[in-house]
mmCIF file of C-alpha atoms in Angstrom:
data_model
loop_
_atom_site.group_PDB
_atom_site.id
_atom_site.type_symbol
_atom_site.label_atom_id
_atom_site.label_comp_id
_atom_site.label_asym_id
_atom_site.label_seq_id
_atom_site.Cartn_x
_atom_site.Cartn_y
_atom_site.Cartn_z
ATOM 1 C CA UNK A 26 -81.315 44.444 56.274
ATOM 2 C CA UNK A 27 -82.829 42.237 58.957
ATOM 3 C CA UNK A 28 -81.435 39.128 60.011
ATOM 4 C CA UNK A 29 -85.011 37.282 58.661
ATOM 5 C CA UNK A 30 -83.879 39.152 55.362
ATOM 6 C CA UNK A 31 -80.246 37.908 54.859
ATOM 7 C CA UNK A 32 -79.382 35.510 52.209
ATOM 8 C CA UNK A 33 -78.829 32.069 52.888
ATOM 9 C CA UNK A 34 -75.159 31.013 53.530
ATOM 10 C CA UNK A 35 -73.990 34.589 54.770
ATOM 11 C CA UNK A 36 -73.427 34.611 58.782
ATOM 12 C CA UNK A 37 -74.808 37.833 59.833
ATOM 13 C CA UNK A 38 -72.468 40.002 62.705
ATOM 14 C CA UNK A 39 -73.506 38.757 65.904
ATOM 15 C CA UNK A 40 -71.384 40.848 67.879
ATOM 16 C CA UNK A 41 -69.663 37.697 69.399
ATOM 17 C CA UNK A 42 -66.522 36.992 68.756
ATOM 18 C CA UNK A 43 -65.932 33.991 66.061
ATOM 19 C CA UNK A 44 -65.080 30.152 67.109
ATOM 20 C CA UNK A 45 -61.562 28.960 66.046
ATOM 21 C CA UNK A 46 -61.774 26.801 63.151
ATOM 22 C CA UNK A 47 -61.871 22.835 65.183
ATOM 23 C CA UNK A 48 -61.002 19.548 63.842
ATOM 24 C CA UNK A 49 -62.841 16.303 65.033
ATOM 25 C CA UNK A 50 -60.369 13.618 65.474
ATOM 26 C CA UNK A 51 -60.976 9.960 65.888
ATOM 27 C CA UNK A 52 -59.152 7.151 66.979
ATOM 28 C CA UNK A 53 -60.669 3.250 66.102
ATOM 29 C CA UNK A 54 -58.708 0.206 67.203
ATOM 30 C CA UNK A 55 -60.394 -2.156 64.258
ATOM 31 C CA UNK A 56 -57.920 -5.539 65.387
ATOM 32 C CA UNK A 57 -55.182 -7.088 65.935
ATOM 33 C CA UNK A 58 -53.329 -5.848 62.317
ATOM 34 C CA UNK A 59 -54.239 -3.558 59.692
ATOM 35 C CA UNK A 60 -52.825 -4.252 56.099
ATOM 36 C CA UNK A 61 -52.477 -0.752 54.285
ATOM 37 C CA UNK A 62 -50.761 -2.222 51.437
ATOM 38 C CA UNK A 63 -51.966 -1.654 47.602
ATOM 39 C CA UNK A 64 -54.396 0.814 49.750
ATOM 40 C CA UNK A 65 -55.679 3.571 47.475
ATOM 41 C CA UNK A 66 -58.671 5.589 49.260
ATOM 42 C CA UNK A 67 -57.151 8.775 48.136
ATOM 43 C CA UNK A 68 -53.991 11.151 47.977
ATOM 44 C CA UNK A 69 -51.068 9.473 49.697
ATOM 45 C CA UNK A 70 -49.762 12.255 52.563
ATOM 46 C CA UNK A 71 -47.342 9.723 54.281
ATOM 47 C CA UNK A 72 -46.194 6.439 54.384
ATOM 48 C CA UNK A 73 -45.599 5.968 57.768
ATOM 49 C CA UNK A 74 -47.887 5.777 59.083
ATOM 50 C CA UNK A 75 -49.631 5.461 55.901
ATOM 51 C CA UNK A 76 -51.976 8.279 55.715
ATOM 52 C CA UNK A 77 -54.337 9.687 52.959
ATOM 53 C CA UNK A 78 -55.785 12.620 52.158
ATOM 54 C CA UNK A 79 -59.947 11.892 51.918
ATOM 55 C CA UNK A 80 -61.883 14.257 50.777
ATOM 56 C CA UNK A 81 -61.477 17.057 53.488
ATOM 57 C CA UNK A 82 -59.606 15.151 56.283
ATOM 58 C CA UNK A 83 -56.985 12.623 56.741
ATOM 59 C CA UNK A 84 -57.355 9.021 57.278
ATOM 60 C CA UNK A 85 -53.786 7.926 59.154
ATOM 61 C CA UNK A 86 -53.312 3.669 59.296
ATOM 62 C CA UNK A 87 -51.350 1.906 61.636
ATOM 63 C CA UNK A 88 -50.576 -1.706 61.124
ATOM 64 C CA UNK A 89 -51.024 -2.353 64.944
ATOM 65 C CA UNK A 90 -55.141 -1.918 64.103
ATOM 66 C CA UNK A 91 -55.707 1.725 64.698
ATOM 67 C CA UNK A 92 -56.993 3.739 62.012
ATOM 68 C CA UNK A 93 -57.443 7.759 62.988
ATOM 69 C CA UNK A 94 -59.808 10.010 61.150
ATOM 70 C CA UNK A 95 -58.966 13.368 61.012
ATOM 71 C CA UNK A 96 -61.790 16.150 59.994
ATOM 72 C CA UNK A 97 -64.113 13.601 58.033
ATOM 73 C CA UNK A 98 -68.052 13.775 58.180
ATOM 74 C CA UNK A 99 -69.649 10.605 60.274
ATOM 75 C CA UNK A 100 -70.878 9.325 56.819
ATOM 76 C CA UNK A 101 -67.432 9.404 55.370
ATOM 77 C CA UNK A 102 -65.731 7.415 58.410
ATOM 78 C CA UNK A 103 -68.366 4.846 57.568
ATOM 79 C CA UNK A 104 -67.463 4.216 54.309
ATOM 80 C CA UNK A 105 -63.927 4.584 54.799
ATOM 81 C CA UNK A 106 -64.221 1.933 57.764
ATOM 82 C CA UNK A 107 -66.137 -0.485 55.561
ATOM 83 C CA UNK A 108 -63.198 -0.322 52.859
ATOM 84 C CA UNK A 109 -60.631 -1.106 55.640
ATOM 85 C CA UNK A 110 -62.703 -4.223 57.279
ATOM 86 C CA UNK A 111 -61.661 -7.008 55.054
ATOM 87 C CA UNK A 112 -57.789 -5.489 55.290
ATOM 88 C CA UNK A 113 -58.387 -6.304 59.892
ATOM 89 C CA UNK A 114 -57.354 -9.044 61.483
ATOM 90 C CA UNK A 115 -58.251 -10.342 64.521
ATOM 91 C CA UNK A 116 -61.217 -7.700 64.155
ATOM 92 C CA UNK A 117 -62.759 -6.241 67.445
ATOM 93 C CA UNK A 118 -66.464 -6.166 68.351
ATOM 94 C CA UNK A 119 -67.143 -2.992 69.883
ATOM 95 C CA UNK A 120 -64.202 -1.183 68.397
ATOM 96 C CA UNK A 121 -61.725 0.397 70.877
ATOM 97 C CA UNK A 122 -62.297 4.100 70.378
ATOM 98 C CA UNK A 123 -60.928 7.556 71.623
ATOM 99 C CA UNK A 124 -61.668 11.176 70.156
ATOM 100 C CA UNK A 125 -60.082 15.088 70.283
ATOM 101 C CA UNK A 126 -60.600 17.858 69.244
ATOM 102 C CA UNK A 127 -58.009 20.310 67.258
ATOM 103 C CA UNK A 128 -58.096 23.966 67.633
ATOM 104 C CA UNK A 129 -56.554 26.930 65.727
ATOM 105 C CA UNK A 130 -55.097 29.261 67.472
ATOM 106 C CA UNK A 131 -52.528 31.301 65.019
ATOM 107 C CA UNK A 132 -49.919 31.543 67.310
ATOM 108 C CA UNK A 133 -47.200 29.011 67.329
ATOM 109 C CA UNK A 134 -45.665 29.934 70.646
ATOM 110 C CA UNK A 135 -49.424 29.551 71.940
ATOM 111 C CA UNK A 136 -49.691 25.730 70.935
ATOM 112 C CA UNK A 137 -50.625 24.366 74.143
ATOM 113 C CA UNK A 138 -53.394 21.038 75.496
ATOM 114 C CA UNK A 139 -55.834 22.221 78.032
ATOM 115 C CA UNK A 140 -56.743 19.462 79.988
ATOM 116 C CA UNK A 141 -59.928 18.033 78.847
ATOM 117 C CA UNK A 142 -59.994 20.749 75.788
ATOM 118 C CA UNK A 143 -58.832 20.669 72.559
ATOM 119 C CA UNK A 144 -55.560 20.441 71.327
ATOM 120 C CA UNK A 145 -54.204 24.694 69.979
ATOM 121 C CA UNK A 146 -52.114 24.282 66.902
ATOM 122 C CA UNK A 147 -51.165 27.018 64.977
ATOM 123 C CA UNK A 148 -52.233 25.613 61.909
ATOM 124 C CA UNK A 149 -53.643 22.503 60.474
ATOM 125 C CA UNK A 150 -50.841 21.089 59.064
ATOM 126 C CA UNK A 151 -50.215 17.131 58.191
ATOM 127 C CA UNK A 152 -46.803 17.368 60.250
ATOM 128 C CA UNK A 153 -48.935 18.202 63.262
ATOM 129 C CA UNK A 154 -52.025 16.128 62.411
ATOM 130 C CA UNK A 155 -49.198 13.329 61.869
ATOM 131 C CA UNK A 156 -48.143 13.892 65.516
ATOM 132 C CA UNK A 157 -51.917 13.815 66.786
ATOM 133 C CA UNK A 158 -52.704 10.802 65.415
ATOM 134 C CA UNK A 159 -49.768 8.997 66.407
ATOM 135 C CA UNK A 160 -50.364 9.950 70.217
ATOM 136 C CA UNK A 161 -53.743 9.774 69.857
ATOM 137 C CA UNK A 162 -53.575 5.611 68.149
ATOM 138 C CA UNK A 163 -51.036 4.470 70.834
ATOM 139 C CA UNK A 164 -53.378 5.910 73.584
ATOM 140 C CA UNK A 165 -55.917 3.538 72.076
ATOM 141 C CA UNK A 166 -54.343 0.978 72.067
ATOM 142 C CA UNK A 167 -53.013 0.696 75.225
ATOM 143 C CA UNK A 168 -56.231 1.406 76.749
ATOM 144 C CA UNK A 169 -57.293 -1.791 74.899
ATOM 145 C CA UNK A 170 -53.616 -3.633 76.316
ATOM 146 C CA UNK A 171 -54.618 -1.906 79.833
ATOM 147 C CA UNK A 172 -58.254 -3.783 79.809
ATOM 148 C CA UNK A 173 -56.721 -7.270 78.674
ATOM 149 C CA UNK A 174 -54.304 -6.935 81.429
ATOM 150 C CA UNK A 175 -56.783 -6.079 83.821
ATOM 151 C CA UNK A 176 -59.219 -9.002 82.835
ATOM 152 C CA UNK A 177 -55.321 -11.092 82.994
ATOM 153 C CA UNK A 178 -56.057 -9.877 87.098
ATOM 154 C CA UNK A 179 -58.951 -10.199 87.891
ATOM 155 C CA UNK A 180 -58.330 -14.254 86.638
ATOM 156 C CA UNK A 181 -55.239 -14.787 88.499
ATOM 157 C CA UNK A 182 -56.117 -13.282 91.964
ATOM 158 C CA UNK A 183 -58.323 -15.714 92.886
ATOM 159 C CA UNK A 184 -55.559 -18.052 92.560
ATOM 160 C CA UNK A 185 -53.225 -16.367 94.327
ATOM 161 C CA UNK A 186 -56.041 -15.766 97.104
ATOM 162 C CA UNK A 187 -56.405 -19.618 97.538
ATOM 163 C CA UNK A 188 -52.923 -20.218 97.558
ATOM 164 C CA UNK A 189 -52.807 -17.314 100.560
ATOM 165 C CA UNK A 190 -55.790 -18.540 102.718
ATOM 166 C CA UNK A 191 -55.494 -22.338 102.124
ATOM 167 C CA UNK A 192 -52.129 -22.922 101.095
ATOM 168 C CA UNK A 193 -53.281 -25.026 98.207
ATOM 169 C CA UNK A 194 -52.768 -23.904 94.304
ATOM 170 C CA UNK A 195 -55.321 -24.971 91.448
ATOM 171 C CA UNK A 196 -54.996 -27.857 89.371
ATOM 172 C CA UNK A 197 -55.692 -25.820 86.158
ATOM 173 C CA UNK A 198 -52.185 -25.612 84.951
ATOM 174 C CA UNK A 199 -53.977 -24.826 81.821
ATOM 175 C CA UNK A 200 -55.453 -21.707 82.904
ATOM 176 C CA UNK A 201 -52.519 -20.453 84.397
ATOM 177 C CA UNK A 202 -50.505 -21.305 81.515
ATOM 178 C CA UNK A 203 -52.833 -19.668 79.327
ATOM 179 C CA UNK A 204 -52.545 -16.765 81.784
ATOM 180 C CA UNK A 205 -48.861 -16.003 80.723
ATOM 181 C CA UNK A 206 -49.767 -16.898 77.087
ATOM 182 C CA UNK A 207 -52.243 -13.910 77.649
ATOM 183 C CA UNK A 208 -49.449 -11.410 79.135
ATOM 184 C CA UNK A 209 -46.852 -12.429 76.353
ATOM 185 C CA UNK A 210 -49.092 -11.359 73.596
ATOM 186 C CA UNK A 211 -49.518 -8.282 75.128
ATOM 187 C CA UNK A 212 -45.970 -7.888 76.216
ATOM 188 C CA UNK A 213 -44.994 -8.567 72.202
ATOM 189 C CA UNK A 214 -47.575 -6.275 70.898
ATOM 190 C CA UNK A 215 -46.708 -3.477 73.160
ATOM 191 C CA UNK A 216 -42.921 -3.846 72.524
ATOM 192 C CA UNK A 217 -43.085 -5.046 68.906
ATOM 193 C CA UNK A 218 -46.233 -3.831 67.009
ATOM 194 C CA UNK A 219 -47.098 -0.363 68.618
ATOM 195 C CA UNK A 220 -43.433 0.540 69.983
ATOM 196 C CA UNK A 221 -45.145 3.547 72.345
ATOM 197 C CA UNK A 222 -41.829 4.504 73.194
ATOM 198 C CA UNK A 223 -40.459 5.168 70.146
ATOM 199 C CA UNK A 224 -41.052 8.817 68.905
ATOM 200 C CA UNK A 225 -42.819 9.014 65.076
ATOM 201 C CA UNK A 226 -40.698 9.111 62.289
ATOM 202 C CA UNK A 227 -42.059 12.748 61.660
ATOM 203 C CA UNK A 228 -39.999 14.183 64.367
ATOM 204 C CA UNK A 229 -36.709 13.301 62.343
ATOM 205 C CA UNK A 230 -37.905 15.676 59.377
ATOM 206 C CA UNK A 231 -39.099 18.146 61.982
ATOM 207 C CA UNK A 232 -37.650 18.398 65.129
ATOM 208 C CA UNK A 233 -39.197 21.352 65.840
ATOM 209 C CA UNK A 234 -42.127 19.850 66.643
ATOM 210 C CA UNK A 235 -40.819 17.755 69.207
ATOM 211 C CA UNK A 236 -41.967 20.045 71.854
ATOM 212 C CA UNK A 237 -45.682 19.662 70.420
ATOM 213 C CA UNK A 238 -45.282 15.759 70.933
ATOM 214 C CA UNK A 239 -43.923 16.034 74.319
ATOM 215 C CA UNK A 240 -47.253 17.812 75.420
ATOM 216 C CA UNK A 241 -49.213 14.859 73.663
ATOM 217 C CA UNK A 242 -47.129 12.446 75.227
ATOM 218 C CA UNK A 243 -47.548 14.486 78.497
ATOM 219 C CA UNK A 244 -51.206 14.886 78.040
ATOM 220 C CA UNK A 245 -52.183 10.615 76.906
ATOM 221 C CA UNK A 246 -50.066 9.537 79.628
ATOM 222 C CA UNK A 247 -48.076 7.770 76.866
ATOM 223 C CA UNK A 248 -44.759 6.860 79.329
ATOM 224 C CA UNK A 249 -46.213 6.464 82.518
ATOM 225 C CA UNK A 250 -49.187 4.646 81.477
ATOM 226 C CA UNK A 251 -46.269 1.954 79.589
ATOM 227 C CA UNK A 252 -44.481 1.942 82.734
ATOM 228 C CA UNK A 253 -47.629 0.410 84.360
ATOM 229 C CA UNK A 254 -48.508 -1.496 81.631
ATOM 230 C CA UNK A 255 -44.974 -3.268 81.881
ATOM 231 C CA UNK A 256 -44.961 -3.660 85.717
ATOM 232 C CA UNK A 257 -48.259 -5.197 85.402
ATOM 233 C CA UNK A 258 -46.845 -7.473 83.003
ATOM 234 C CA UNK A 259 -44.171 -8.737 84.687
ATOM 235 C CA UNK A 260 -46.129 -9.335 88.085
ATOM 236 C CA UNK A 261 -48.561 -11.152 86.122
ATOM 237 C CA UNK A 262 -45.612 -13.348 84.451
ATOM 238 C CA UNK A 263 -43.858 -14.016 88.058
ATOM 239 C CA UNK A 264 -47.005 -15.109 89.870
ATOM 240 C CA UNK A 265 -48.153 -17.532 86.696
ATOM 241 C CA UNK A 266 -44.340 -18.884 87.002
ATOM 242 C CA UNK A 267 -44.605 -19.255 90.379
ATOM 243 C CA UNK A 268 -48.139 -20.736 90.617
ATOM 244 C CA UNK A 269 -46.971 -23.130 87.971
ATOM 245 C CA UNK A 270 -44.112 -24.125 89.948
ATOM 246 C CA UNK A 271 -45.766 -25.200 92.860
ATOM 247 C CA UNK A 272 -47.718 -27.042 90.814
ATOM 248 C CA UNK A 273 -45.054 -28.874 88.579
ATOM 249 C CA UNK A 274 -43.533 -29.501 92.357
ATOM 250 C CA UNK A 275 -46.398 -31.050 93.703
ATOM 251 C CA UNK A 276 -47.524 -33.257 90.937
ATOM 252 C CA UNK A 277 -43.253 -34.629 90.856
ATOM 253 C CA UNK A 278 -43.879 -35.291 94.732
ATOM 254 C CA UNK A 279 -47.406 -37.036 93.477
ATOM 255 C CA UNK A 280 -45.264 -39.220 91.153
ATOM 256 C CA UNK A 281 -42.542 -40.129 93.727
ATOM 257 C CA UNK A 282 -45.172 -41.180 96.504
ATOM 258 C CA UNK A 283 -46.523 -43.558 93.586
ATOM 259 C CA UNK A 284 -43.239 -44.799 92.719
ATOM 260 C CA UNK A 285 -42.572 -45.355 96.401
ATOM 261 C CA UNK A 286 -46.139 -47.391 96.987
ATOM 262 C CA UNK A 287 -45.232 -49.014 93.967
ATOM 263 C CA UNK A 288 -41.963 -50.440 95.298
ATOM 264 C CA UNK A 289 -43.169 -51.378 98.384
ATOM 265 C CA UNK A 290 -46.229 -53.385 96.656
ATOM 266 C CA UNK A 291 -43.887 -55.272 94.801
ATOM 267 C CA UNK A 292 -41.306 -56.129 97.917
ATOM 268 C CA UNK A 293 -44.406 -57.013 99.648
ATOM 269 C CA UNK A 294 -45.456 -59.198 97.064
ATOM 270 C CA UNK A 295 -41.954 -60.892 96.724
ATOM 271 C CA UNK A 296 -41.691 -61.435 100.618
ATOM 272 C CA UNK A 297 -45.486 -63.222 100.117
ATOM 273 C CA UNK A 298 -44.387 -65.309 97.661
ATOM 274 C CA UNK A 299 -40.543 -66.256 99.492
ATOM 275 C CA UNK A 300 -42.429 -67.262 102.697
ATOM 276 C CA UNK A 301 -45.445 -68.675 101.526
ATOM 277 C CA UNK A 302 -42.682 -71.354 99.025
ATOM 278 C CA UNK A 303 -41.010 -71.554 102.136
ATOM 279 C CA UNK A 304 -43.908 -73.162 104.017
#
């Protein structure tokens, strides 16, 4: 029978080897918080991170705004990502969003991340899917933490550029306080809400697949990437304090030179009127 001839739905031998099985993964930073509870969009897999089974895939929620779709059609992610909008706060506008790709490859001992490529488990299980998504949702959001800091820069040097070729600091002590209200959110979200640096719960249960997290940890970046985050952070904090202390310093020395005119006006006043009774 010809290939023109074959029924519809049975793959005909192409003489090519066959394509592991792949998952598409997805990774959408909705906000600033995602409220999961009383959530029912399907089977509940785990609780944290609260994940579901929908329809074919997983749908994994974190409360610091990421939600990751695992093996869903684009029509399903929609509707799932609908359900979840009135549950966001502090919603984002475009959405913060990184993707992978999971591979079988039947071999536990083979479970490796080419770089680039997809991610070789040895089967789809939710303990590894778990593990994905977890290192796949704190890559997220730090790349959103990474561009707030960065916009935190490109504000601040500037300042610290006028303060270099001039010697004179701005007179926005808003701004610059603003500035460090800016680095402590993100300081408090990455050491509070997301907690990169703290492995997922599903490594207690399995510690066997520590080994598999290490490589996702090694492949996102996870430590070094918070490392620079942090150091970023506090540079940013120390030059605001210090810009704002030159400022505080100069507007005290402001107020003492006013004080000091002040004084003077008045003795100069007083001697007017003791020499002009005298005459």
């Amino acid at each position: 029978m010809s290939a023109d001839q074959a029924a519809p739905g049975i793959a005909m031998p192409t003489g090519k080897p066959e394509a592991a099985p792949t998952l598409r993964i997805r990774a959408l930073m909705l906000g600033d918080r995602i409220n999961p509870s009383g959530l029912e969009i399907g089977s509940l897999v785990s609780s944290a991170p609260v994940a579901f089974r929908v329809h074919a895939g997983l749908a994994v929620i974190f409360r610091y705004g990421v939600v990751v779709l695992i093996g869903l059609l684009p029509s399903e992610e929609k509707v799932l990502i609908d359900t979840l909008k009135p549950r966001v706060t502090g919603e984002l506008s475009p959405y913060e969003e990184e993707t992978a790709l999971a591979q079988l490859c039947n071999d536990e001992g083979a479970e490796a991340i080419q770089p680039g490529g997809p991610i070789c488990l040895s089967k789809f299980s939710d303990d590894r899917l778990l593990l994905i998504a977890d290192a796949l949702a704190k890559s997220t959001s730090l790349a959103r933490d990474e561009r707030r800091v960065a916009a935190v820069f490109d504000v601040i040097e500037p300042f610290a550029r006028e303060l270099a070729e001039r010697g004179r600091t701005p007179r926005r002590r808003k701004g610059i306080l603003q500035l460090i209200g800016n680095a402590l959110l993100v300081q408090q979200r990455v050491a509070g809400r997301v907690a990169i640096a703290e492995k997922p719960d599903v490594l207690w249960e399995k510690p066997e697949l520590d080994r598999l997290y290490a490589r996702l940890e090694d492949e996102y970046e996870l430590k070094e990437r918070l490392d620079t985050l942090e150091r970023k952070l506090t540079a940013i904090s120390e030059t605001a304090n210090a810009l704002t202390d030159i400022i505080d310093t100069q507007r005290s020395l402001r107020l003492e030179v006013a004080v000091v005119v002040l004084i003077v006006i008045e003795v100069v006043i007083g001697l007017v009127q003791i020499f002009g009774g005298v005459h």
